[in-house]
Coordinates of C-alpha atoms in Angstrom, one line a residue:
M1 CA -61.0 123.9 289.0
N2 CA -62.5 121.1 291.0
H3 CA -64.9 118.5 289.7
E4 CA -67.8 119.9 291.7
S5 CA -67.7 123.1 289.7
M6 CA -67.7 121.4 286.3
P7 CA -71.3 120.6 285.4
I8 CA -71.9 118.3 282.5
L9 CA -75.0 117.7 280.5
L10 CA -75.0 114.1 279.1
V11 CA -77.3 113.8 276.1
E12 CA -77.7 110.0 275.7
D13 CA -80.7 107.9 274.9
N14 CA -79.2 104.4 275.6
Y15 CA -79.7 103.6 279.2
N16 CA -76.8 101.1 279.2
D17 CA -74.5 103.8 277.8
V18 CA -75.6 106.2 280.5
L19 CA -74.7 103.7 283.2
L20 CA -71.4 102.9 281.5
I21 CA -70.5 106.6 281.3
Q22 CA -71.4 107.2 284.9
R23 CA -69.5 104.2 286.0
A24 CA -66.4 105.3 284.0
F25 CA -66.5 108.7 285.6
R26 CA -66.7 107.1 289.1
K27 CA -63.9 104.6 288.3
A28 CA -61.7 107.6 287.1
G29 CA -62.4 109.4 290.4
I30 CA -64.2 112.2 288.6
K31 CA -67.4 113.4 290.2
P32 CA -68.8 116.4 288.3
P33 CA -72.5 117.3 288.7
M34 CA -74.1 115.5 285.8
S35 CA -77.5 116.1 284.3
I36 CA -78.8 113.5 281.9
V37 CA -81.4 113.9 279.1
S38 CA -82.4 111.2 276.7
D39 CA -83.4 112.9 273.5
G40 CA -82.7 116.0 271.4
D41 CA -85.9 117.9 272.4
E42 CA -85.1 117.4 276.0
A43 CA -81.5 118.7 275.5
I44 CA -82.9 121.9 273.9
A45 CA -85.4 122.3 276.7
Y46 CA -82.6 121.9 279.3
L47 CA -80.3 124.4 277.6
S48 CA -83.1 126.9 277.0
R49 CA -84.3 126.6 280.6
Q50 CA -87.8 125.5 279.7
G51 CA -90.3 123.5 281.7
Q52 CA -88.7 121.6 284.6
Y53 CA -85.3 122.9 283.7
V54 CA -85.9 126.4 284.8
D55 CA -84.3 125.7 288.2
T56 CA -80.6 126.3 287.7
E57 CA -79.8 125.1 291.2
R58 CA -81.2 121.6 290.3
F59 CA -80.2 121.8 286.6
P60 CA -77.0 123.9 286.4
I61 CA -75.8 125.4 283.1
P62 CA -73.3 122.9 281.9
L63 CA -69.6 123.6 281.3
L64 CA -69.5 120.7 278.9
V65 CA -72.1 118.8 276.8
L66 CA -71.4 115.2 276.0
L67 CA -73.6 114.7 273.0
D68 CA -74.6 111.4 271.3
L69 CA -75.6 111.8 267.7
K70 CA -78.2 109.1 267.3
L71 CA -81.1 110.5 269.4
P72 CA -84.8 110.2 269.2
R73 CA -87.0 113.2 268.3
R74 CA -84.1 115.5 267.3
S75 CA -80.6 114.2 266.4
G76 CA -77.4 115.2 268.1
L77 CA -76.5 117.1 264.9
E78 CA -79.7 119.0 265.1
V79 CA -79.1 119.8 268.8
L80 CA -75.5 121.0 267.9
A81 CA -76.8 123.2 265.1
W82 CA -79.4 124.7 267.5
I83 CA -76.7 125.3 270.2
R84 CA -74.4 127.2 267.8
Q85 CA -77.3 129.4 266.7
Q86 CA -77.9 130.6 270.3
P87 CA -75.8 133.7 271.1
E88 CA -75.7 132.9 274.8
L89 CA -74.6 129.2 274.2
R90 CA -72.3 129.5 271.2
R91 CA -69.2 129.1 273.4
L92 CA -70.6 126.1 275.1
L93 CA -68.1 123.2 275.0
V94 CA -69.7 120.4 273.0
V95 CA -68.0 117.0 272.8
V96 CA -69.7 114.5 270.5
L97 CA -69.5 111.1 272.2
T98 CA -71.0 108.6 269.8
S99 CA -70.7 105.1 268.4
S100 CA -70.7 106.4 264.8
Q101 CA -67.5 106.2 262.9
E102 CA -69.1 107.5 259.7
N103 CA -67.0 110.1 257.9
S104 CA -70.2 112.0 257.1
D105 CA -71.2 112.3 260.8
L106 CA -67.7 113.4 261.7
A107 CA -67.5 116.0 259.0
Q108 CA -71.0 117.4 259.7
A109 CA -70.3 117.5 263.5
Y110 CA -67.2 119.6 263.0
D111 CA -68.9 121.8 260.3
L112 CA -71.7 122.5 262.8
G113 CA -69.1 123.6 265.5
A114 CA -68.4 120.5 267.6
N115 CA -65.3 121.1 269.8
S116 CA -64.4 117.4 269.7
Y117 CA -65.6 114.1 268.2
L118 CA -65.0 111.0 270.2
V119 CA -66.0 107.4 269.4
K120 CA -67.3 105.3 272.4
P121 CA -64.7 102.6 273.2
V122 CA -65.9 99.0 273.4
E123 CA -63.9 98.0 276.4
F124 CA -64.7 99.5 279.8
Q125 CA -61.1 100.2 280.7
D126 CA -60.7 102.1 277.5
F127 CA -63.8 104.1 278.4
V128 CA -62.3 105.0 281.7
K129 CA -59.1 106.2 280.0
L130 CA -61.2 108.3 277.6
I131 CA -63.0 109.9 280.6
E132 CA -59.7 110.6 282.2
L133 CA -58.5 112.3 278.9
I134 CA -61.7 114.4 278.8
D135 CA -61.0 115.5 282.3
A136 CA -57.4 116.2 281.7
Y137 CA -58.0 118.2 278.6
W138 CA -61.3 119.9 279.0
F139 CA -61.2 120.6 282.7
K140 CA -57.5 120.9 283.6
T141 CA -55.6 122.0 280.5
N142 CA -58.1 123.8 278.2
Q143 CA -58.7 127.5 278.8
I144 CA -62.4 127.9 279.5
P145 CA -64.2 130.8 277.8
Q146 CA -65.0 133.7 280.1
F147 CA -68.7 133.0 279.9
F148 CA -68.1 129.7 281.8
A149 CA -65.4 130.9 284.2
T150 CA -66.5 130.6 287.8

């Protein structure tokens, strides 16, 4: 599978983190189509194809959601719970990408059905390595559910 066929939805409210994540993907040589939303309500609108997100050409169904936990309006945990309640999205790959190292956040994310829980590295080079690992595991090694196979 090439990077152009692996759409990602990045749910992140911190503009500096968005830039850092985009830069880490570029540095790693990974160029998937990436849509970005900045709060939990917007993530749900995107995934439920509401409002401006009805156009799947412009806003493709993601193969992977990178989900921050600490979001305005609706938290990442609330978004994750909503995703897992939607029959058409329940197999969606959701990787929590957060600064939180709280055991309660970690436990709750897995209880709600997160596929993975990753803590954002502090150093940029470590961030690039993390993005390379995401690519290697989720897009090259992991078997993708039939719903998402292209």
